[in-house]
JSON list of C-alpha atoms in Angstrom, two decimals:
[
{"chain": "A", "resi": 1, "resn": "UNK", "atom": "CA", "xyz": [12.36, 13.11, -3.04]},
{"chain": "A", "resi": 2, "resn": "UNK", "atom": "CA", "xyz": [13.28, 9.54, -2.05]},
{"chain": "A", "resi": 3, "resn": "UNK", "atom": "CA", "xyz": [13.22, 7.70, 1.44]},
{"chain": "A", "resi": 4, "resn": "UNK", "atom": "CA", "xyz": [16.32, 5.38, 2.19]},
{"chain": "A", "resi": 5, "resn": "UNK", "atom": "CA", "xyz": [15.41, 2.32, 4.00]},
{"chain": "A", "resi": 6, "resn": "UNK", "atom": "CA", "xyz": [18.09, 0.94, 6.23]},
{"chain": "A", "resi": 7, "resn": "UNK", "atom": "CA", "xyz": [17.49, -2.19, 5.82]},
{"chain": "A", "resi": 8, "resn": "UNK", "atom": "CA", "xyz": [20.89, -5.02, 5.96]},
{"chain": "A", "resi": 9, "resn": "UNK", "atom": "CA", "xyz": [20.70, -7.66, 3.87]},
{"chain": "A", "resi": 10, "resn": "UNK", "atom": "CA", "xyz": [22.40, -11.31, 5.15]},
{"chain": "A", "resi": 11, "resn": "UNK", "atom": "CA", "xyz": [21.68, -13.36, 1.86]},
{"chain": "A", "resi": 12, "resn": "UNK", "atom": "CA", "xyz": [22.24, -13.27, -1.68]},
{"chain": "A", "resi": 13, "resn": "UNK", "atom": "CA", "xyz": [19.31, -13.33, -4.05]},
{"chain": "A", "resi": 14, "resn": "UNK", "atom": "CA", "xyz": [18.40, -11.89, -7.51]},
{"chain": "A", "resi": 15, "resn": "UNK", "atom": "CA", "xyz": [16.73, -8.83, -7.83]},
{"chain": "A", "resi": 16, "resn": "UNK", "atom": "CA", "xyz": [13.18, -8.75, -6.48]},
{"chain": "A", "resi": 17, "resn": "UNK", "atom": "CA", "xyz": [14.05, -12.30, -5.16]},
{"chain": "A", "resi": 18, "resn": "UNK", "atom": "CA", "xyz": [11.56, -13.17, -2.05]},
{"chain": "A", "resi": 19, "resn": "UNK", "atom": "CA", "xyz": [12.89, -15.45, 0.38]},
{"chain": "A", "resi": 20, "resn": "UNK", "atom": "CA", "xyz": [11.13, -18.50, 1.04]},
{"chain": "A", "resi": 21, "resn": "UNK", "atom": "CA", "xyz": [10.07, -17.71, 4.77]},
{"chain": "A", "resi": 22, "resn": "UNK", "atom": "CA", "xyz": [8.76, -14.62, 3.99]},
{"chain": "A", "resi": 23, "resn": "UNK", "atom": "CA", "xyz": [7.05, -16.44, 0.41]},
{"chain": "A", "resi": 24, "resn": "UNK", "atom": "CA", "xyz": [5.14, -18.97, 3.57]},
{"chain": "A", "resi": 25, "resn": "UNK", "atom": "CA", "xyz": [3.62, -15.64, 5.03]},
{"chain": "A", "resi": 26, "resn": "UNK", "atom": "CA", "xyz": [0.18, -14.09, 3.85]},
{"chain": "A", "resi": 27, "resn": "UNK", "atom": "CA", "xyz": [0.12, -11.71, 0.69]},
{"chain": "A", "resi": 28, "resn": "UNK", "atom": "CA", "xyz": [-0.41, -8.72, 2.85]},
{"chain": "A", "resi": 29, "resn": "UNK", "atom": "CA", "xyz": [2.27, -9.33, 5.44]},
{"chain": "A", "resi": 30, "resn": "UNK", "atom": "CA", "xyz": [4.89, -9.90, 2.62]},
{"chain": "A", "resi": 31, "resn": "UNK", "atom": "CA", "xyz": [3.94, -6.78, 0.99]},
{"chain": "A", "resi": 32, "resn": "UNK", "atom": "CA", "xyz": [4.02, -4.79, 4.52]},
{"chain": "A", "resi": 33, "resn": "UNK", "atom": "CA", "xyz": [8.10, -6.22, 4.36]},
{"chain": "A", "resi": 34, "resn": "UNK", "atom": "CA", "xyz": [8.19, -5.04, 1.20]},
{"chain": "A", "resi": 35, "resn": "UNK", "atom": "CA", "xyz": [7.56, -1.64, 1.80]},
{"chain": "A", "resi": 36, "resn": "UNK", "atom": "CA", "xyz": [10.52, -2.16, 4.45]},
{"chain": "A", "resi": 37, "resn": "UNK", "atom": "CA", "xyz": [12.84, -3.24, 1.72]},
{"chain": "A", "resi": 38, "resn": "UNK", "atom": "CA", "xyz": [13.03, -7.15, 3.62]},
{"chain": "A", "resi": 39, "resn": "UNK", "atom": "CA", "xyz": [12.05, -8.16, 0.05]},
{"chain": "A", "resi": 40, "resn": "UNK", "atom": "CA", "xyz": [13.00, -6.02, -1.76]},
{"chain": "A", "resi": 41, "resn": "UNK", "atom": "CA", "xyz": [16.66, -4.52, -3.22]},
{"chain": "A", "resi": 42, "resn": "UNK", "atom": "CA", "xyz": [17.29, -0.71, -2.94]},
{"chain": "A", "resi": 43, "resn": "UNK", "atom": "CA", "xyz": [15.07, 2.10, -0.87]},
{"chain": "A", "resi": 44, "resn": "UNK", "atom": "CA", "xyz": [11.89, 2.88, -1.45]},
{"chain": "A", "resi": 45, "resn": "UNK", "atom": "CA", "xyz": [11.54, 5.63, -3.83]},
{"chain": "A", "resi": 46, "resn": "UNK", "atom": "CA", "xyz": [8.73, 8.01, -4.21]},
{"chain": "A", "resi": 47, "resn": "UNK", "atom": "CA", "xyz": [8.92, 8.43, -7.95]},
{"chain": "A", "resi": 48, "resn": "UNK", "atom": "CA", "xyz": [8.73, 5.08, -8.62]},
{"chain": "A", "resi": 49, "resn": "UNK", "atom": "CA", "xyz": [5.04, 5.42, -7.16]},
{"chain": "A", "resi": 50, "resn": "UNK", "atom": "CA", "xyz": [3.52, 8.81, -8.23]},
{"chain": "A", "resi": 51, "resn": "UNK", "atom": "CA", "xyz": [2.13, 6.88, -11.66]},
{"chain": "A", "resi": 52, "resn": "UNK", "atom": "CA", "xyz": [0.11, 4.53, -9.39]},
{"chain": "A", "resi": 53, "resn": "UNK", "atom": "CA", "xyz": [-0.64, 7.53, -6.92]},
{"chain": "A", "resi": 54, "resn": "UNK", "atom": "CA", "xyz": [-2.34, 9.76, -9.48]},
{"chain": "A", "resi": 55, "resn": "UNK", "atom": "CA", "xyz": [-3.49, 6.46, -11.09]},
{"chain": "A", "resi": 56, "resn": "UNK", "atom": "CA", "xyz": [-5.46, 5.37, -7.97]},
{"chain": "A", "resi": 57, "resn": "UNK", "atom": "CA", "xyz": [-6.52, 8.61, -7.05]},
{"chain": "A", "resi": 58, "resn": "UNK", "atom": "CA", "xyz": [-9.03, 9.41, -9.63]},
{"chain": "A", "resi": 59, "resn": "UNK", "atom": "CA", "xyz": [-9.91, 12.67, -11.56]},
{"chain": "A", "resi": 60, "resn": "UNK", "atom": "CA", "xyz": [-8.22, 16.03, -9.23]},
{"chain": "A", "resi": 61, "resn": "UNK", "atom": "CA", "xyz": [-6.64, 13.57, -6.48]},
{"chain": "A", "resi": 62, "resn": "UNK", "atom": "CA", "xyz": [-3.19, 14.05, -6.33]},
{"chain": "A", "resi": 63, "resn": "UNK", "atom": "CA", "xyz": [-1.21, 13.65, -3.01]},
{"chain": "A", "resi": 64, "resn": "UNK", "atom": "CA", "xyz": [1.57, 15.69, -2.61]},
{"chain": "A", "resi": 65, "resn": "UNK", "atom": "CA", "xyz": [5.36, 13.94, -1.96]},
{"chain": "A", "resi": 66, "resn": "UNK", "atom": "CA", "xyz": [4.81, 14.79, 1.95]},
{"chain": "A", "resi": 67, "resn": "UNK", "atom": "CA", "xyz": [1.40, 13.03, 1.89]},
{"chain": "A", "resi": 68, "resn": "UNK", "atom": "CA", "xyz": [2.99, 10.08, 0.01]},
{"chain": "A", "resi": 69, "resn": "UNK", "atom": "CA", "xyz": [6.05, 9.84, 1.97]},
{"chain": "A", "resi": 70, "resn": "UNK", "atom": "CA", "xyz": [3.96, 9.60, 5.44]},
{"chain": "A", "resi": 71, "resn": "UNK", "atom": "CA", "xyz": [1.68, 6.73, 4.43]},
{"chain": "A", "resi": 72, "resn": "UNK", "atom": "CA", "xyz": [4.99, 4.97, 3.51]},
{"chain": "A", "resi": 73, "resn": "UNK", "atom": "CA", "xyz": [6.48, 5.74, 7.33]},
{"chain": "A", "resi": 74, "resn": "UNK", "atom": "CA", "xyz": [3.08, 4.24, 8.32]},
{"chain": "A", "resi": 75, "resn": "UNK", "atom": "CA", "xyz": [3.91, 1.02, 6.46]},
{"chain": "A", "resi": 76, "resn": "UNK", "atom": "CA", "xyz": [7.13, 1.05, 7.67]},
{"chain": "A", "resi": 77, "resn": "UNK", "atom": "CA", "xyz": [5.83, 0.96, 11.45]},
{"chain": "A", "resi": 78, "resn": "UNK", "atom": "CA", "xyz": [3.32, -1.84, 10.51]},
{"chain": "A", "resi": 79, "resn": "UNK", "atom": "CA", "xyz": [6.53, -3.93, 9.34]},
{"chain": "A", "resi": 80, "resn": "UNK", "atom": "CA", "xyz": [8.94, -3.10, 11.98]},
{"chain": "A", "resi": 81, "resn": "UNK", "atom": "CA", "xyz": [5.79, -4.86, 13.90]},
{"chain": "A", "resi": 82, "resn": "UNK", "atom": "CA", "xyz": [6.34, -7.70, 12.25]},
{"chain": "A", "resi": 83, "resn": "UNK", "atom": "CA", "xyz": [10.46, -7.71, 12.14]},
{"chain": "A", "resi": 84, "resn": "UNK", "atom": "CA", "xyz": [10.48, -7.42, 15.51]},
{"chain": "A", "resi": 85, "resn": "UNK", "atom": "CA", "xyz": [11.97, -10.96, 16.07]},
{"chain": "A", "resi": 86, "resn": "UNK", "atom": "CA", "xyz": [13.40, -11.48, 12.83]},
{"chain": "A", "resi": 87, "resn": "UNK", "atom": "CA", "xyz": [14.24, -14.76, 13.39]},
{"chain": "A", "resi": 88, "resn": "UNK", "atom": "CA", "xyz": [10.96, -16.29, 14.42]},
{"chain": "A", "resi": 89, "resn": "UNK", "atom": "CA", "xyz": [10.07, -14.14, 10.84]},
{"chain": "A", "resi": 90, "resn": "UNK", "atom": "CA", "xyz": [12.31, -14.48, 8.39]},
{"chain": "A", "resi": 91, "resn": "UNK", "atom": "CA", "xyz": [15.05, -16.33, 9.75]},
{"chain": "A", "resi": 92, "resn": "UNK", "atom": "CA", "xyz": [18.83, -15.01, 9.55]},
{"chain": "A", "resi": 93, "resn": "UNK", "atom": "CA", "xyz": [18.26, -13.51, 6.25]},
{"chain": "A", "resi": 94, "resn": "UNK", "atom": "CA", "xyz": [17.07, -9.76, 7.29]},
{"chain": "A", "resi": 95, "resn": "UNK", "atom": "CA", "xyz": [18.46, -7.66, 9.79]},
{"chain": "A", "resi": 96, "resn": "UNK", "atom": "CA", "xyz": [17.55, -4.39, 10.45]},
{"chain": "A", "resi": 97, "resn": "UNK", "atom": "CA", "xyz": [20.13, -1.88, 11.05]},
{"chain": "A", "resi": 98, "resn": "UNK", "atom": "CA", "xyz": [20.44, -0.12, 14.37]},
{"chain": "A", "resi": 99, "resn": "UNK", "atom": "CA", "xyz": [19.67, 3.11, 12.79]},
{"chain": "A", "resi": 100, "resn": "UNK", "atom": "CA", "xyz": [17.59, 2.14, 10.76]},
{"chain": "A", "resi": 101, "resn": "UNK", "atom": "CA", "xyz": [15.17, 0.61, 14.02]},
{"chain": "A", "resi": 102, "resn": "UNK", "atom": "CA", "xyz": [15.78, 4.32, 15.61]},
{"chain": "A", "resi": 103, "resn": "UNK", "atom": "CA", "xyz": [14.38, 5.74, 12.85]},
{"chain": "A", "resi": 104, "resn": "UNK", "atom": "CA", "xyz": [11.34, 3.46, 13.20]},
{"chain": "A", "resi": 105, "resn": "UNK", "atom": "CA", "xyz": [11.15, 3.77, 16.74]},
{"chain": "A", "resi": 106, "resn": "UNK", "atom": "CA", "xyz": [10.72, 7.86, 16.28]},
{"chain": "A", "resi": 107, "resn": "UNK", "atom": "CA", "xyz": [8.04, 6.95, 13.73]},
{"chain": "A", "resi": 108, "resn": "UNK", "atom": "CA", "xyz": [6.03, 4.93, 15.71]},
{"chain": "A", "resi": 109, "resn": "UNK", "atom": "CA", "xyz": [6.10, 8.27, 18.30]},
{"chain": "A", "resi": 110, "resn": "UNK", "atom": "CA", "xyz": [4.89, 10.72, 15.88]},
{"chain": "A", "resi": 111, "resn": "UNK", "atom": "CA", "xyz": [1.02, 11.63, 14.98]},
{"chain": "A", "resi": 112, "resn": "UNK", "atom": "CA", "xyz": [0.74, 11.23, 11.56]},
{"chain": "A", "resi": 113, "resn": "UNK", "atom": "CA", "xyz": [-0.33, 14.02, 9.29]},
{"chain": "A", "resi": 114, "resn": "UNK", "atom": "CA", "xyz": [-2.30, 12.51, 7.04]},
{"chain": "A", "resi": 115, "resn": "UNK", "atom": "CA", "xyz": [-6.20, 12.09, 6.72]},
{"chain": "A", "resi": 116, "resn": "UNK", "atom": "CA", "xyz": [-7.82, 8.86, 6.98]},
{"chain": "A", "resi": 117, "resn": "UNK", "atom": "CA", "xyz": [-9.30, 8.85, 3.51]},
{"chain": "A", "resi": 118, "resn": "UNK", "atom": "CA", "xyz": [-5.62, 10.07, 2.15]},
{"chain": "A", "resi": 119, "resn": "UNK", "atom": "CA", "xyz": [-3.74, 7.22, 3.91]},
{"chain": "A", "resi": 120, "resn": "UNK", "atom": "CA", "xyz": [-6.28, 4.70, 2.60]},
{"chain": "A", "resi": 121, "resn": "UNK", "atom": "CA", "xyz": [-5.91, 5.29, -1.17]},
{"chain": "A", "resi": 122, "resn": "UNK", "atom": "CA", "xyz": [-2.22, 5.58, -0.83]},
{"chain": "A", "resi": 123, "resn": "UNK", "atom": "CA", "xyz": [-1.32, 2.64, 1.23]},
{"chain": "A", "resi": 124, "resn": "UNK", "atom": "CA", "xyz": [-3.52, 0.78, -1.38]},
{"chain": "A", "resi": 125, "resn": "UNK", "atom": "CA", "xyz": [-1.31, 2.51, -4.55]},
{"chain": "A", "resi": 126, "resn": "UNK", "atom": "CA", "xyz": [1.69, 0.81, -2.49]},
{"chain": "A", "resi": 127, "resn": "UNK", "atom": "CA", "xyz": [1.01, -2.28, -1.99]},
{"chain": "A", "resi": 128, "resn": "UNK", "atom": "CA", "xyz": [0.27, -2.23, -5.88]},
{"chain": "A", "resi": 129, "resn": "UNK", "atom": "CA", "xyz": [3.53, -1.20, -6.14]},
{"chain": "A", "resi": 130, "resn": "UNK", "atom": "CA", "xyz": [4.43, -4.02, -4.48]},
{"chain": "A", "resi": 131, "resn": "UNK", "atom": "CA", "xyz": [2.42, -6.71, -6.06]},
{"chain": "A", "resi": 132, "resn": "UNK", "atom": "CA", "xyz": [5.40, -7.56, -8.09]},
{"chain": "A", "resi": 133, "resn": "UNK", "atom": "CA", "xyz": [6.90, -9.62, -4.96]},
{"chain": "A", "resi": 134, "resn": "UNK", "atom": "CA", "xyz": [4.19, -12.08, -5.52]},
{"chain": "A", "resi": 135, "resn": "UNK", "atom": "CA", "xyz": [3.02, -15.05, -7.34]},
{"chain": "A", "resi": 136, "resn": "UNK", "atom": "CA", "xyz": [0.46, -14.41, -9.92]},
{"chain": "A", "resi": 137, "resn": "UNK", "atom": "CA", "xyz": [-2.30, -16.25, -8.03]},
{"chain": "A", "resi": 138, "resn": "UNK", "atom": "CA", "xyz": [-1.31, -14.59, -4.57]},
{"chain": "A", "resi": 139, "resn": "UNK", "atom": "CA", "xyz": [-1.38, -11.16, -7.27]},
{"chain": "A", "resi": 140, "resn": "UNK", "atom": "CA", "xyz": [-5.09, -11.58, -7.85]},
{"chain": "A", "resi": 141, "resn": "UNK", "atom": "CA", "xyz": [-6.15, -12.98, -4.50]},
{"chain": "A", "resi": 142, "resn": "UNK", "atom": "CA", "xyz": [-4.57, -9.89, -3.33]},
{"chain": "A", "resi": 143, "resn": "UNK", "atom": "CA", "xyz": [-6.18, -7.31, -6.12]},
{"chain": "A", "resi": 144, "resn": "UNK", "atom": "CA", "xyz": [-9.69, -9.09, -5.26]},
{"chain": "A", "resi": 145, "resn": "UNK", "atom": "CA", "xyz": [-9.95, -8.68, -1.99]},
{"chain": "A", "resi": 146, "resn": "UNK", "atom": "CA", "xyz": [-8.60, -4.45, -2.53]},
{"chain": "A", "resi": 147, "resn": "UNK", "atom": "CA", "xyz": [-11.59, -4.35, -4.92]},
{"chain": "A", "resi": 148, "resn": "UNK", "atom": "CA", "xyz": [-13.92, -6.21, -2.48]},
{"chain": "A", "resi": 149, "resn": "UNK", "atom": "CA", "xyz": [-13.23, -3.89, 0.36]},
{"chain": "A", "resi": 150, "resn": "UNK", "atom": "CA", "xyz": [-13.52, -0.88, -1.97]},
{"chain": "A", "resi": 151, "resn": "UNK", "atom": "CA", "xyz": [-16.88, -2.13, -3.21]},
{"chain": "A", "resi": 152, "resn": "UNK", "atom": "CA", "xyz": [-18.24, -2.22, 0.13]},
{"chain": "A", "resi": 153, "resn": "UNK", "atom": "CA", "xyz": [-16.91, 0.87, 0.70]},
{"chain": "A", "resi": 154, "resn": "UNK", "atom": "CA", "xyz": [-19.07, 2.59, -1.87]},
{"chain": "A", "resi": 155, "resn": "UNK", "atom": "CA", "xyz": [-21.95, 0.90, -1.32]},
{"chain": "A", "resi": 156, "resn": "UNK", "atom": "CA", "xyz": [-21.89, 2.53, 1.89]},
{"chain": "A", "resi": 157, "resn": "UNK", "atom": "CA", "xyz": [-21.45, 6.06, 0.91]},
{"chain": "A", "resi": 158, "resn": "UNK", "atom": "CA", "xyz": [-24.46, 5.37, -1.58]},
{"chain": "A", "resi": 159, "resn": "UNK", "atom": "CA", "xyz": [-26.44, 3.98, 1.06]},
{"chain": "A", "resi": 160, "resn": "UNK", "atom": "CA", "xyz": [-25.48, 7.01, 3.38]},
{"chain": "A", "resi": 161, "resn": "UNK", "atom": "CA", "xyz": [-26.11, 9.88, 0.31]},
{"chain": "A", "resi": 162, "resn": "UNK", "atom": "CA", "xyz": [-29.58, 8.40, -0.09]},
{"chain": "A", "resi": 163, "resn": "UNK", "atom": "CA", "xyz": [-30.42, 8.31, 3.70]},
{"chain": "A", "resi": 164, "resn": "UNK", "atom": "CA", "xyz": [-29.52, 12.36, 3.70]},
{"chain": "A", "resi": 165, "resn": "UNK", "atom": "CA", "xyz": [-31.20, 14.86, 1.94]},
{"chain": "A", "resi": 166, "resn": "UNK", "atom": "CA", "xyz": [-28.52, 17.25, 0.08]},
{"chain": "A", "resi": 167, "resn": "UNK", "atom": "CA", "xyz": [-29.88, 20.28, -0.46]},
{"chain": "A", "resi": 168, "resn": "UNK", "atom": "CA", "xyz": [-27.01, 22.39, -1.30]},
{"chain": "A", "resi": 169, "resn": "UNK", "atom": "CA", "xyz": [-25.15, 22.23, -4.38]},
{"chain": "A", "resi": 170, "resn": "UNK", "atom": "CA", "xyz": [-21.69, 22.18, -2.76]},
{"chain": "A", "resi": 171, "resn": "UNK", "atom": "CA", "xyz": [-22.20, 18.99, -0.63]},
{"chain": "A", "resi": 172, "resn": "UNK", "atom": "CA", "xyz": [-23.91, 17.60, -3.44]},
{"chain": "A", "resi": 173, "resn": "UNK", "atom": "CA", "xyz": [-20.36, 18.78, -5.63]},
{"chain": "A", "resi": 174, "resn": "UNK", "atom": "CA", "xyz": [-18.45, 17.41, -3.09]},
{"chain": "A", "resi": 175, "resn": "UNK", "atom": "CA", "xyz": [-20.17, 14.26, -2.36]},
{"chain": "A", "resi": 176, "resn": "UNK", "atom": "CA", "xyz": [-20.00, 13.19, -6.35]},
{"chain": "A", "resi": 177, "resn": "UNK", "atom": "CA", "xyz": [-16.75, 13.65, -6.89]},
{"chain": "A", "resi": 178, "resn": "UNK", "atom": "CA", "xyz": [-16.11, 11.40, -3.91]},
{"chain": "A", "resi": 179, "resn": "UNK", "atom": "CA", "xyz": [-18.05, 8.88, -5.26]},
{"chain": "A", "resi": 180, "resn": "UNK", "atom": "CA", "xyz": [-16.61, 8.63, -8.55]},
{"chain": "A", "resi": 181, "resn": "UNK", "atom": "CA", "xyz": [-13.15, 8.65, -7.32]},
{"chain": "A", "resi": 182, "resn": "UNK", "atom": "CA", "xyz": [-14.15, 5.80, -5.17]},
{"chain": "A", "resi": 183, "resn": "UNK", "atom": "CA", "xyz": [-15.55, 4.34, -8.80]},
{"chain": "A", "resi": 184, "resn": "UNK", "atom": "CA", "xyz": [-12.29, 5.01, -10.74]},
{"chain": "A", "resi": 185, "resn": "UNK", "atom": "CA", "xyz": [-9.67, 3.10, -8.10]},
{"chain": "A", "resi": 186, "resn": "UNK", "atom": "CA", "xyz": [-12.25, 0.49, -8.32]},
{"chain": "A", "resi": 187, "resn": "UNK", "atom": "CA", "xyz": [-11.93, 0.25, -11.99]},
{"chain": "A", "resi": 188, "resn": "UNK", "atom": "CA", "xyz": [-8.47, 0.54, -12.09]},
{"chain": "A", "resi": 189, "resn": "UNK", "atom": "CA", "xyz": [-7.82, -2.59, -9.45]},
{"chain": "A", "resi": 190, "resn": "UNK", "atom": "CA", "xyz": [-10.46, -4.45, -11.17]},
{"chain": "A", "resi": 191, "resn": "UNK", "atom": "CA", "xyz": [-8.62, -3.98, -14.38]},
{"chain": "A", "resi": 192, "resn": "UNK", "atom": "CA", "xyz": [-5.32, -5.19, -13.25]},
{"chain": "A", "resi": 193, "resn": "UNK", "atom": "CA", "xyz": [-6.79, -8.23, -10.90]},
{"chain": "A", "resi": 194, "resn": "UNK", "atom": "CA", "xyz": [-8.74, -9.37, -14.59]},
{"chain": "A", "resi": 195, "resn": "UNK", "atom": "CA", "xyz": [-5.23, -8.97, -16.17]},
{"chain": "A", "resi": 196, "resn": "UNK", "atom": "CA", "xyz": [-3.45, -10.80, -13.93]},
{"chain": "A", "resi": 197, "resn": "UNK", "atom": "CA", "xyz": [-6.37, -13.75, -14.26]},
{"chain": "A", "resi": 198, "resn": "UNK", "atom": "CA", "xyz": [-5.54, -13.53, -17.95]},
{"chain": "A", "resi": 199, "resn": "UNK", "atom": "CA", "xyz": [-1.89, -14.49, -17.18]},
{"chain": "A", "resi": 200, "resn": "UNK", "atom": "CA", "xyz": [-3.18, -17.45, -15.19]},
{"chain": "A", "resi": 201, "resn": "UNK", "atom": "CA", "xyz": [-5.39, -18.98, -17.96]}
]
């Protein structure tokens, strides 16, 4: 399954090239373009992140293509956002295609399917995917701040688990697994944001 990104593309550039006005923009609006193929060459292809999905999602999480393919129509209405006046953004050197804006447009119309735990995890998995477009130091200010907000995020549930008695074996099933899924992304980011440290020296 594979989602085609109508995207036109005004400039020549290597492969995985970024251009320079949309290198000046902040790590997490170049990797929202990405997802809309501004920065990147060819559509955006499901199978090229189900590693990273089942990856991210820890032991028994694994989102199915339609759950996948709707966080990456979210994404794609958070860039068309920020393409809106693609010359204030990235100068001449991205257009978007009239049908390809349509398709956007209907996007931004529909309700989208997916829980709000789901579309967490798996808009973090793609912007992983993405990390490529970067620098290495924008790479691990970018994978520290994931595993900062993730950190907080189970601190939380702890705090929460502790303030509420569980008393049946189910919600105290549930709530562990949820909590060590939490604990295996974690791991996972940290281990690629102390990779990419190792790169920088």
């Amino acid at each position: 399954m594979a989602m085609t990104v109508l995207v036109s593309h005004s400039y020549s550039a290597a492969p995985r090239a970024v251009p320079a006005a949309i290198r000046r923009m902040g790590p997490g609006e170049t990797l929202e373009l990405a997802v809309l193929g501004v920065a990147s060459h060819g559509p955006v292809e499901l199978d090229r992140i189900a590693p990273l999905v089942r990856a991210l999602g820890g032991p028994g999480w694994s989102p199915t293509a339609d759950v996948a393919l709707a966080c990456c129509e979210r994404l794609l209405q958070i860039a068309l956002l920020r393409c809106e006046t693609a010359d204030r953004i990235a100068g001449p050197a991205v257009v978007l295609t009239q049908a390809g804006r349509r398709r956007l447009r209907t996007l931004l119309r529909m309700e989208s399917p997916v829980g709000r735990d789901a579309l967490g995890a798996t808009v973090a998995v793609l912007k992983v995917a993405f990390l490529h477009l970067l620098g290495a130091g924008d790479q691990w200010r970018e994978l520290d701040r994931m595993v900062a907000s993730m950190e907080e995020e189970l601190a939380d549930m702890r705090e929460q688990t502790g303030d509420f008695p569980i008393r049946t074996g189910g919600v105290r099933l549930a709530l562990g697994f949820e909590l060590r899924s939490l604990e295996t992304r974690i791991g996972w980011l940290a281990a690629l944001r102390d990779s990419v440290a190792a790169r920088l020296g």
